Tab-separated table of C-alpha atoms in Angstrom:
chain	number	residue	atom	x	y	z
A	828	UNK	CA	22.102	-164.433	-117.362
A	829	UNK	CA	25.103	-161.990	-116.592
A	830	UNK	CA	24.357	-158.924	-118.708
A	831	UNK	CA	27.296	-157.058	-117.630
A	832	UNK	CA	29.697	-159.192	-119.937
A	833	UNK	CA	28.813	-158.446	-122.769
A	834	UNK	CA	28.538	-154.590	-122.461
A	835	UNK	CA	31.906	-154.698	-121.026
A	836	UNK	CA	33.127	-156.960	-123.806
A	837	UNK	CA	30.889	-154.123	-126.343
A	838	UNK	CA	32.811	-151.121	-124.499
A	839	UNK	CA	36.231	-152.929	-125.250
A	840	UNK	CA	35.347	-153.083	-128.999
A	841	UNK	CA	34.246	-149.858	-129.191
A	842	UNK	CA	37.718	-148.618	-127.631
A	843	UNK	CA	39.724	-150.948	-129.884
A	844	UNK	CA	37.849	-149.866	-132.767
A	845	UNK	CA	38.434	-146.128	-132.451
A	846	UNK	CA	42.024	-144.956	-134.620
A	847	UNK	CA	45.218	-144.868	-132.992
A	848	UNK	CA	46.172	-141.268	-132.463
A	849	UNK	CA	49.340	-140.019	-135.169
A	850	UNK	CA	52.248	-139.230	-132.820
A	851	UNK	CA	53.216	-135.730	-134.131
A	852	UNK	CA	56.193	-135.703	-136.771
A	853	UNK	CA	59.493	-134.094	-134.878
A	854	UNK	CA	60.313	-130.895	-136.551
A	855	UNK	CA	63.543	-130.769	-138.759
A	856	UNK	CA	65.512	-128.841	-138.058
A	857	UNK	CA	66.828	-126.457	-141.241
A	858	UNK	CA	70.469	-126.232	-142.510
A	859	UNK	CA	71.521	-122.707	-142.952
A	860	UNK	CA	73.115	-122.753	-145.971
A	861	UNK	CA	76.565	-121.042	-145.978
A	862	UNK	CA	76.753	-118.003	-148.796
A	863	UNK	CA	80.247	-117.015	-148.878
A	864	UNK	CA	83.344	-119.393	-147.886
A	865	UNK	CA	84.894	-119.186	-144.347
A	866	UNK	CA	87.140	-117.093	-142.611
A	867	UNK	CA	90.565	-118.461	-141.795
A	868	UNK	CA	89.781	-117.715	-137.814
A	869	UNK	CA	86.324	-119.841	-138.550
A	870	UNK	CA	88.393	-122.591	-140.384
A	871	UNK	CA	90.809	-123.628	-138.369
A	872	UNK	CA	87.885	-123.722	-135.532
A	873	UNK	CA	85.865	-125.833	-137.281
A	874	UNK	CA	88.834	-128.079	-138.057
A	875	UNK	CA	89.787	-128.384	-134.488
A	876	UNK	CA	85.863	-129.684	-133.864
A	877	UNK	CA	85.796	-132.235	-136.594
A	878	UNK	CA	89.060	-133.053	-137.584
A	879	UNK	CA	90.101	-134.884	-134.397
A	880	UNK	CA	90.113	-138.953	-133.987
A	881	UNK	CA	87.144	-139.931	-132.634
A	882	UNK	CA	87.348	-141.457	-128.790
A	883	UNK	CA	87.879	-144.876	-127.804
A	884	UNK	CA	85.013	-146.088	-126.430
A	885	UNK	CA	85.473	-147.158	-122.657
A	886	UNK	CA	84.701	-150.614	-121.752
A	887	UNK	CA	81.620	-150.640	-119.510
A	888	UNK	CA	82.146	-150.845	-115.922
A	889	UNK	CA	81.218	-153.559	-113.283
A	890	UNK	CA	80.605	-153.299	-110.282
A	891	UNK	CA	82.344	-155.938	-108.211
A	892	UNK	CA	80.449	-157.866	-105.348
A	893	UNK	CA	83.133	-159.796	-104.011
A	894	UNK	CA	85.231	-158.308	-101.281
A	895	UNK	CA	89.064	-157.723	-101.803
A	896	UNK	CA	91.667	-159.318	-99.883
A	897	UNK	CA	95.435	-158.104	-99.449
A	898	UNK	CA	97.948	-160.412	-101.030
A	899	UNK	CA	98.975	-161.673	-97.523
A	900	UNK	CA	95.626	-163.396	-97.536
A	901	UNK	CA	95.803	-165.068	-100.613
A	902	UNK	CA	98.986	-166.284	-100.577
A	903	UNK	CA	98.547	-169.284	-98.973
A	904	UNK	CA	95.634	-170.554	-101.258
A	905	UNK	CA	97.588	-169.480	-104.225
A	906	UNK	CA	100.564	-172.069	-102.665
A	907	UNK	CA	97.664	-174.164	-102.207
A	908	UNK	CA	96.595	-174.690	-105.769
A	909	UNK	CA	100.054	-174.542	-107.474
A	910	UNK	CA	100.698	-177.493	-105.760
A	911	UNK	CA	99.784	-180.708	-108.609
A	912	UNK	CA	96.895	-182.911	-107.683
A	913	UNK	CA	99.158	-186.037	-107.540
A	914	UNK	CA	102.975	-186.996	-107.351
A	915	UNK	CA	104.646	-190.142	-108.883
A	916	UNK	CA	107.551	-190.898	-106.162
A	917	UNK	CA	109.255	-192.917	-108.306
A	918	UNK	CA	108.300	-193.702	-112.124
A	919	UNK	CA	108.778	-197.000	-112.991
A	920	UNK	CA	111.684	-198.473	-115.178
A	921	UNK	CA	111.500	-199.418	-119.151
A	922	UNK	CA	111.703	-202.582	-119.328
A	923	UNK	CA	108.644	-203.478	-116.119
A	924	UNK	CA	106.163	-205.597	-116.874
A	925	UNK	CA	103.454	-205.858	-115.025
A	926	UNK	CA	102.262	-208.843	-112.673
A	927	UNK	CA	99.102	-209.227	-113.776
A	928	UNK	CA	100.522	-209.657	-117.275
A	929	UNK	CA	102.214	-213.588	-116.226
A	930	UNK	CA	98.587	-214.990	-115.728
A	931	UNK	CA	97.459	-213.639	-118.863
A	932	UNK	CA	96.283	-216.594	-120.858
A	933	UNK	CA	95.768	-215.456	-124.857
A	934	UNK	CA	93.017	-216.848	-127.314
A	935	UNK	CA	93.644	-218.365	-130.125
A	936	UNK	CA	93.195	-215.402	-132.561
A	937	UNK	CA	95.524	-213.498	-129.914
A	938	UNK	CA	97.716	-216.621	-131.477
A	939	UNK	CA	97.101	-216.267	-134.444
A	940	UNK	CA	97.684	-212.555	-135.109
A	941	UNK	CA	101.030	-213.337	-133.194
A	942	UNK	CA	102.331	-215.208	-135.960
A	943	UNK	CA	104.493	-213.536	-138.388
A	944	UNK	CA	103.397	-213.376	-141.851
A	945	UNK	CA	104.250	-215.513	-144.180
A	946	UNK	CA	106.439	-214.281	-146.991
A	947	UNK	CA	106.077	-214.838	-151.140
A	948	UNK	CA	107.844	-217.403	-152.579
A	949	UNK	CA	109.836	-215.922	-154.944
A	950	UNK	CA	110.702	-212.845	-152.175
A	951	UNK	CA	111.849	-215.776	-150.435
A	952	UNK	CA	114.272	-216.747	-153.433
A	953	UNK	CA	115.541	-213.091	-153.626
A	954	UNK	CA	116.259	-212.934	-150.666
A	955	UNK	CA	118.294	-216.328	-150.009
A	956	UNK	CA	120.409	-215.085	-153.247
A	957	UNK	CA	123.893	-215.476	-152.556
A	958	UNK	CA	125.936	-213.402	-154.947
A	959	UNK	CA	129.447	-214.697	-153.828
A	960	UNK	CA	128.698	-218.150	-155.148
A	961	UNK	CA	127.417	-216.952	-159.002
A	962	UNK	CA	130.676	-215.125	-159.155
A	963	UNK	CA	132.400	-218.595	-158.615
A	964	UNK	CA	130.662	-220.440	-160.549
A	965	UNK	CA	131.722	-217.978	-163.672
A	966	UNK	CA	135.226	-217.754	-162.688
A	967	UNK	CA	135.126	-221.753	-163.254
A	968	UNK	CA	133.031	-221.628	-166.696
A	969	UNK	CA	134.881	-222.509	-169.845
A	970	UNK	CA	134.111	-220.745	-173.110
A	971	UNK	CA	133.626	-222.580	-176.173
A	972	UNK	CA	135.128	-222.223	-179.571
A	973	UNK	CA	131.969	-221.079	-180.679
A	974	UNK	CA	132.237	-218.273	-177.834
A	975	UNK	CA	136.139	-217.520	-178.444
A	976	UNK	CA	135.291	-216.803	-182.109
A	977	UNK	CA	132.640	-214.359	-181.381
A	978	UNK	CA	134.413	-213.022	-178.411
A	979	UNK	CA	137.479	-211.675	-180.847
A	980	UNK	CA	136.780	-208.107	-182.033
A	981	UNK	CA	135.696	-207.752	-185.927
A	982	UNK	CA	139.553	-206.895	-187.956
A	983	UNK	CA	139.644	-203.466	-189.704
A	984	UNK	CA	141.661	-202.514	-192.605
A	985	UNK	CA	144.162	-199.744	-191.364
A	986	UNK	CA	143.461	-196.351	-193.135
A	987	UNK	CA	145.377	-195.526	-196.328
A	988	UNK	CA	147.263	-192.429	-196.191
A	989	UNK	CA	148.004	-192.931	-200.045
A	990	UNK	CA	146.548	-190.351	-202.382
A	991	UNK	CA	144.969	-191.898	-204.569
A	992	UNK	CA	145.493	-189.659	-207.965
A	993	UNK	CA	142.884	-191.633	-210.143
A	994	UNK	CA	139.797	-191.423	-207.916
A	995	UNK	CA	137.736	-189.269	-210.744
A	996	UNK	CA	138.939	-191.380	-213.750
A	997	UNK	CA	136.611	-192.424	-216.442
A	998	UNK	CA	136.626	-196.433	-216.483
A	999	UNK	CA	138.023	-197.622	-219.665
A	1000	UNK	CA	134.868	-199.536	-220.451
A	1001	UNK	CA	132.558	-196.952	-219.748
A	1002	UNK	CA	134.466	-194.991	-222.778
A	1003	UNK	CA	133.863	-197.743	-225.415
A	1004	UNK	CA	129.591	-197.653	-224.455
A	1005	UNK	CA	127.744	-197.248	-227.323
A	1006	UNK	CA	124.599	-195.357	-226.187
A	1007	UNK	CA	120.910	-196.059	-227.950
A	1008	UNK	CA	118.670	-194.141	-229.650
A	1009	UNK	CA	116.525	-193.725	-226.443
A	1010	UNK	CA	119.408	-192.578	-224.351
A	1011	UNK	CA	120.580	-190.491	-227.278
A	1012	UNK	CA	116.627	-189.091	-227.382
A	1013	UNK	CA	116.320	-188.630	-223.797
A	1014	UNK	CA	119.566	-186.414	-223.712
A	1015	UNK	CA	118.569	-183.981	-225.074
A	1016	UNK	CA	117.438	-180.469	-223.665
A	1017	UNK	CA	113.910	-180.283	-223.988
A	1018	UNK	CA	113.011	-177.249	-226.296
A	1019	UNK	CA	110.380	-174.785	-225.484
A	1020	UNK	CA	108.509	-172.584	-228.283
A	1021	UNK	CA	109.088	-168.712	-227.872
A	1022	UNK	CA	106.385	-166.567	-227.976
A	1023	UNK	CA	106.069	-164.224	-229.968
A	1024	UNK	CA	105.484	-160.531	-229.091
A	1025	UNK	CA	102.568	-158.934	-228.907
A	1026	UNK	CA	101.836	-155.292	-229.711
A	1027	UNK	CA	98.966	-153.736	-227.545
A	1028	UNK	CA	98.162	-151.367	-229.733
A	1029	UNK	CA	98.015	-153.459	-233.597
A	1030	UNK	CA	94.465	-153.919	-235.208
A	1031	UNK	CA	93.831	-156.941	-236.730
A	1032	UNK	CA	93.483	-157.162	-240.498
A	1033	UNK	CA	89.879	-158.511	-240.596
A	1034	UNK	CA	89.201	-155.464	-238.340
A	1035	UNK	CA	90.020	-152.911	-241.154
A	1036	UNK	CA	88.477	-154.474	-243.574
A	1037	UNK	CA	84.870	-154.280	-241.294
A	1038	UNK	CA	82.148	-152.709	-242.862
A	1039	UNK	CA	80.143	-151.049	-240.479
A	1040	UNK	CA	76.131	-150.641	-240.769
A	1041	UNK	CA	73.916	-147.844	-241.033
A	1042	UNK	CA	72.822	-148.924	-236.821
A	1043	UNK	CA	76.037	-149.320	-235.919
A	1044	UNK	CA	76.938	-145.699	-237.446
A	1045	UNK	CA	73.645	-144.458	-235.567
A	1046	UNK	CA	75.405	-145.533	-232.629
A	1047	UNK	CA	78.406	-144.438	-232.913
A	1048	UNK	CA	77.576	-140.779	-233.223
A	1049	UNK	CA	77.479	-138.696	-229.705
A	1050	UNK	CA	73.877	-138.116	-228.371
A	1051	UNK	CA	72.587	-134.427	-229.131
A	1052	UNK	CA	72.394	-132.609	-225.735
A	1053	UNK	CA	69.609	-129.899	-225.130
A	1054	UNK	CA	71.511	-126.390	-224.241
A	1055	UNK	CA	71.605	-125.627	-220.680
A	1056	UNK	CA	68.573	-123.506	-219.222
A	1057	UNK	CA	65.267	-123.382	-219.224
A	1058	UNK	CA	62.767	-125.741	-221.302
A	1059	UNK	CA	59.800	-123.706	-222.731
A	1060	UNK	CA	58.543	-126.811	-224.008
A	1061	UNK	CA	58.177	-128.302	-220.337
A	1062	UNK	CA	54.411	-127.753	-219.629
A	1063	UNK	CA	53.195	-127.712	-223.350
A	1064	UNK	CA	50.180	-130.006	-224.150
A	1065	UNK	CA	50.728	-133.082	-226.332
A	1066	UNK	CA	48.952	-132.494	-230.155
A	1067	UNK	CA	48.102	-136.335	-229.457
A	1068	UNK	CA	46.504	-135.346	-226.007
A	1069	UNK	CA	44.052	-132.571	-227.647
A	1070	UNK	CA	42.810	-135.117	-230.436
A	1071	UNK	CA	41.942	-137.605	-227.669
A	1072	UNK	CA	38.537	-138.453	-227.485
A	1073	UNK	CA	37.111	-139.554	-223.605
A	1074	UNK	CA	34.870	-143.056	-223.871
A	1075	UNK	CA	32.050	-142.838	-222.015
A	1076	UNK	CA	33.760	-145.375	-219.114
A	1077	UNK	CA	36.561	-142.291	-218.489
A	1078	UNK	CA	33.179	-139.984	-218.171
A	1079	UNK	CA	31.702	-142.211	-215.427
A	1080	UNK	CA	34.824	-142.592	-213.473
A	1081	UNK	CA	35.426	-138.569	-213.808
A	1082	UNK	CA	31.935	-138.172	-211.972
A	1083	UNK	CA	32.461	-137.655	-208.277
A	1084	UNK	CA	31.335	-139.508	-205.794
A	1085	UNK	CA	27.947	-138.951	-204.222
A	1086	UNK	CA	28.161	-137.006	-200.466
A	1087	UNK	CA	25.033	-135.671	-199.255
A	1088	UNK	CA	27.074	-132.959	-198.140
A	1089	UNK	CA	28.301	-131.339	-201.451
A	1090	UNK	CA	25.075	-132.379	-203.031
A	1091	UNK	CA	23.496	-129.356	-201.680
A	1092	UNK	CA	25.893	-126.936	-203.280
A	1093	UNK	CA	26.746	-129.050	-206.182
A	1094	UNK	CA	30.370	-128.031	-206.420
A	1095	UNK	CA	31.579	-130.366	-209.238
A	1096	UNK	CA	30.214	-130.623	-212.403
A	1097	UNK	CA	31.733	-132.176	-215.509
A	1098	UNK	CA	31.955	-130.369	-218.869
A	1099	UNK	CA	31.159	-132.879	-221.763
């Protein structure tokens, strides 16, 4: 067995394994900051360095392997490939047909598709019309009576330049009529009742003669207001309060509650 192998393959590992060095960090560079504003001299220098257009780029440069010639040279392979690749002497006239084209011999859907198509009946009819011959045939037609009669325009009365001085007269008859009582009813304006006016400010009779009660004259008086400033009486002691007597419930609920803390120093105790 080859021992060598495996401690090369072990080395390799061991060199693989090991970190990558950290390529040093390039040091920045630092920005003096300017403190007080340029001088005109300095300004119009450092507009002449960055105010200009950039430059064009150039187009890269190749070099050129193949060897010049002089135009002499390449003259006659420039007459050479202006010339076309093939010239018609003569073209041939519109109306040639071709030899091959007499011993053609066509199928019959070649026949078929040479037919014309066949047109619509009734296209057919419009288009075999002959005009000339209707107009004859009503130059010779003969109108009946029937026709005549309707033909003749419908007579008119001619307009009556006549005044005509009675046009708003009353018809005799209509001044004899002897109207009903519905007609007579139904003439009549209808009549609306006037309201009377009202005075805002009237009382009603049964208003004087109320009789008040003695709540309604409790009422009516204004409500007795305390005089402004300071109430003596604000942190005074009920007389009900100081006849209360405590039930014995009160006197368990008044008992604090039970710490083992404050037990010690018994800090609460209840007077009875």
């Amino acid at each position: 067995m080859n021992i060598e192998y495996p401690l090369r393959r072990m080395h390799r590992y061991e060199q693989n394994s090991k970190p990558k060095p950290v390529p040093p960090k390039p040091e920045l560079k630092k920005k003096r900051r300017r403190t007080k504003p340029r001088s005109p001299g300095e300004r119009r220098k450092w507009e002449r360095e960055n105010c200009r257009p950039k430059p064009v780029p150039k187009p890269p440069s190749f070099a050129q392997d193949m060897p010049k010639k002089s135009y002499d040279e390449m003259l006659p392979r420039l007459i050479e490939l202006s010339r076309p690749t093939r010239i018609y002497e003569k073209s041939p006239p519109p109306d040639y047909v071709n030899r091959k084209s007499f011993d053609y011999v066509m199928t019959e859907r070649m026949e078929a598709l040479a037919k014309p198509r066949a047109l619509d009946p009734e296209y057919v009819k419009d288009l075999e019309y002959d005009f000339d011959e209707k107009i004859e045939r009503a130059r010779r037609y003969k109108p009946t009576e029937r026709i005549i009669k309707l033909a003749q325009p419908k007579p008119h009365p001619p307009p009556k330049e006549e005044i005509n001085e009675f046009a708003f007269t009353v018809n005799p008859a209509a001044l004899k009529y002897k109207p009903t009582q519905r007609i007579l009813d139904l003439a009549k304006p209808r009549m609306y009742e006037e309201e009377p006016e009202v005075d805002p400010f009237a009382v009603k009779e049964s208003a004087k003669r109320y009789k008040m009660t003695p709540r309604m004259e409790e009422l009516a008086k204004p409500r007795d207001r305390a005089a402004p400033g300071p109430n003596p009486w604000a942190f005074q002691v009920n007389p009900q309060a100081l006849k209360y007597k405590i039930t014995p419930r009160m006197i368990e609920l008044a008992q604090p509650k039970k710490d083992p803390m404050f037990a010690k120093h018994n800090c609460f105790r209840v007077v009875k």
